[in-house]
């Protein structure tokens, strides 16, 4: 029961988990805010680039399509009817995750936090909130079928744990400048 909820929650959120990690590897180039400041601080900062956002979104969508290709054997393997991603849902999950993270940087800059500063809570959940808002807006029928209340509860508990683990690992591997 809980196992099948975790399997569904994880599978459905992979297209939202991948983009931020892909952006870390792809980041660089022109910042989205073009260096502009607002009220004495950068609008978003150098950590939010066009390239990171585009590559992160594209990788998230491609991963969703890859999961679609193996959904039948994967469902059989775990004994759970895992969801297939409609294209609009895949795009919404991936882009929504990036947008949530960008929104968080906007809030970090407004609260005087420099690029890379941690904002506990926000850092762990910004992209989940962005991805879920986007997918419920763009593909409401798909989203309500997949993200039932129990699945949402599992997502809310599992995501911060996964986020902390992957970021500490990326930091230890030298891929990220901070462990958050
Ligand atoms: N990145 C990017 N574009 C994005 C998101 C991330 O280019 N939309 C890249 C940047 O190189 C960034 C790295 O991924 O430095 C890590 O992402 P994140 O931790 O979100 O950015 P920070 O540099 O910590 O900046 P902030 O304080 O604004 O979160
Ligand atoms: Mg950061």
XYZ file of C-alpha atoms and ligand atoms in Angstrom:
210
model
C 0.000 0.000 0.000
C 2.562 2.579 1.136
C 5.054 0.948 -1.216
C 2.789 1.457 -4.210
C 2.153 5.069 -3.209
C 5.895 5.694 -2.997
C 6.450 4.025 -6.388
C 3.738 6.144 -8.023
C 4.840 9.357 -6.310
C 8.479 8.860 -7.252
C 7.732 7.863 -10.848
C 5.347 10.791 -11.369
C 7.827 13.298 -9.916
C 10.969 12.191 -11.757
C 10.332 14.708 -14.604
C 10.231 17.408 -11.901
C 13.260 16.124 -9.961
C 15.617 15.883 -12.934
C 15.523 19.498 -14.310
C 17.227 21.252 -11.379
C 19.983 18.681 -11.321
C 20.450 18.936 -15.093
C 20.574 22.730 -14.756
C 23.457 22.467 -12.296
C 25.473 20.617 -14.941
C 24.334 22.846 -17.824
C 24.364 26.223 -16.050
C 26.378 29.131 -17.321
C 25.969 31.866 -19.859
C 23.570 34.755 -19.722
C 21.586 35.187 -16.512
C 17.814 35.465 -17.058
C 17.705 38.812 -15.265
C 20.440 40.184 -17.566
C 22.246 41.536 -14.496
C 19.336 43.800 -13.572
C 18.794 44.835 -9.985
C 15.649 45.721 -8.117
C 15.587 47.424 -4.744
C 19.303 47.081 -4.241
C 19.652 43.398 -5.071
C 19.759 41.302 -8.220
C 16.350 40.375 -9.577
C 17.280 36.647 -9.703
C 21.078 36.441 -9.687
C 23.734 34.732 -11.792
C 22.548 31.285 -10.669
C 19.457 31.407 -12.915
C 20.533 31.237 -16.559
C 18.692 30.789 -19.838
C 20.814 27.796 -20.712
C 20.308 26.055 -17.368
C 16.548 26.623 -17.566
C 16.229 25.454 -21.180
C 18.452 22.400 -20.764
C 16.837 21.483 -17.441
C 13.336 21.653 -18.940
C 14.344 19.706 -22.051
C 16.062 16.973 -20.045
C 13.012 16.647 -17.769
C 10.703 16.200 -20.785
C 13.056 13.699 -22.443
C 13.275 11.691 -19.229
C 9.438 11.603 -19.050
C 9.303 10.273 -22.618
C 11.950 7.722 -21.680
C 9.834 6.592 -18.712
C 6.832 6.241 -21.050
C 8.863 3.837 -23.167
C 9.443 1.525 -20.200
C 6.221 2.056 -18.232
C 4.858 -1.433 -18.962
C 7.870 -3.480 -17.848
C 8.413 -1.093 -14.914
C 4.787 -1.478 -13.796
C 5.088 -5.242 -14.019
C 8.364 -5.217 -12.110
C 7.018 -3.225 -9.147
C 3.464 -4.567 -9.348
C 1.990 -1.058 -9.549
C 0.113 0.571 -12.427
C 2.559 3.453 -12.999
C 1.385 6.535 -14.933
C 2.255 7.389 -18.538
C 3.145 11.061 -19.111
C 1.034 13.063 -21.565
C 3.330 15.547 -23.323
C 1.656 18.642 -21.748
C 1.998 17.047 -18.309
C 5.675 16.283 -18.909
C 6.390 19.845 -20.043
C 4.445 21.289 -17.098
C 6.269 19.137 -14.520
C 9.708 19.982 -15.935
C 9.180 23.662 -16.630
C 7.137 24.137 -13.450
C 10.032 22.760 -11.403
C 12.443 25.230 -12.999
C 9.981 28.092 -12.562
C 9.484 27.258 -8.885
C 13.232 27.343 -8.347
C 13.456 30.681 -10.183
C 10.645 32.043 -8.006
C 12.577 30.958 -4.932
C 15.671 32.844 -6.118
C 13.514 35.931 -6.564
C 12.380 35.600 -2.928
C 15.936 34.896 -1.731
C 17.232 38.082 -3.368
C 14.346 40.106 -1.865
C 15.255 38.799 1.588
C 18.908 39.792 1.232
C 20.295 36.305 0.552
C 23.213 36.204 -1.861
C 23.475 33.656 -4.645
C 23.970 30.216 -3.142
C 22.645 31.140 0.305
C 20.340 28.535 1.779
C 16.707 29.135 2.581
C 15.603 26.033 4.516
C 12.191 24.827 3.459
C 12.047 26.931 0.333
C 15.104 25.197 -1.181
C 13.526 21.777 -0.678
C 9.996 22.512 -1.843
C 10.126 25.379 -4.374
C 10.347 23.091 -7.381
C 7.645 20.700 -6.106
C 5.191 23.536 -5.634
C 6.066 24.912 -9.086
C 5.760 21.520 -10.786
C 2.459 20.619 -9.135
C 0.868 24.034 -9.745
C 1.900 23.881 -13.391
C 0.709 20.329 -14.007
C -2.662 20.903 -12.311
C -3.121 24.037 -14.459
C -1.933 22.584 -17.771
C -3.144 18.977 -17.523
C -5.834 18.967 -14.797
C -7.422 15.617 -15.706
C -4.083 13.846 -15.854
C -2.896 15.520 -12.636
C -6.001 14.692 -10.592
C -5.850 11.052 -11.706
C -2.155 10.665 -10.807
C -1.704 13.009 -7.845
C -4.373 11.767 -5.469
C -4.238 13.104 -1.922
C -2.218 10.138 -0.552
C 0.275 10.471 -3.427
C 0.617 14.206 -2.694
C 1.332 13.457 0.968
C 4.081 11.025 -0.034
C 5.526 13.626 -2.447
C 5.604 16.225 0.350
C 7.490 13.895 2.697
C 9.766 12.191 0.169
C 10.918 15.234 -1.801
C 12.830 17.081 0.949
C 14.589 13.829 1.873
C 15.617 13.171 -1.732
C 16.594 16.801 -2.265
C 18.892 16.878 0.742
C 20.491 13.564 -0.235
C 21.131 14.457 -3.891
C 22.488 17.910 -3.075
C 24.895 16.613 -0.453
C 26.039 13.995 -2.981
C 26.449 16.626 -5.738
C 28.458 18.783 -3.323
C 30.652 15.849 -2.285
C 31.286 15.092 -5.973
C 32.302 18.712 -6.564
C 29.366 19.383 -8.919
C 27.748 21.978 -6.678
C 29.250 24.808 -4.632
C 26.999 24.358 -1.613
C 25.475 21.258 -0.048
C 21.883 22.613 -0.414
N 21.191 26.856 -12.809
C 20.945 27.575 -13.983
N 19.667 27.972 -14.292
C 18.630 27.658 -13.476
C 18.863 26.938 -12.294
C 20.160 26.555 -11.972
O 21.878 27.870 -14.735
N 17.381 28.046 -13.831
C 22.590 26.440 -12.500
C 23.467 27.628 -12.052
O 24.776 27.381 -12.525
C 23.395 27.526 -10.526
C 23.371 26.012 -10.307
O 22.609 25.509 -11.423
O 24.480 28.142 -9.898
C 22.769 25.602 -8.985
O 21.401 25.941 -8.930
P 20.786 26.642 -7.640
O 21.271 26.015 -6.398
O 19.326 26.706 -7.874
O 21.367 28.141 -7.781
P 22.323 29.001 -6.832
O 23.584 29.284 -7.589
O 22.414 28.380 -5.500
O 21.561 30.373 -6.733
P 20.294 30.775 -5.840
O 20.809 31.338 -4.568
O 19.602 31.785 -6.672
O 19.472 29.533 -5.647
Mg 21.388 27.029 -4.497
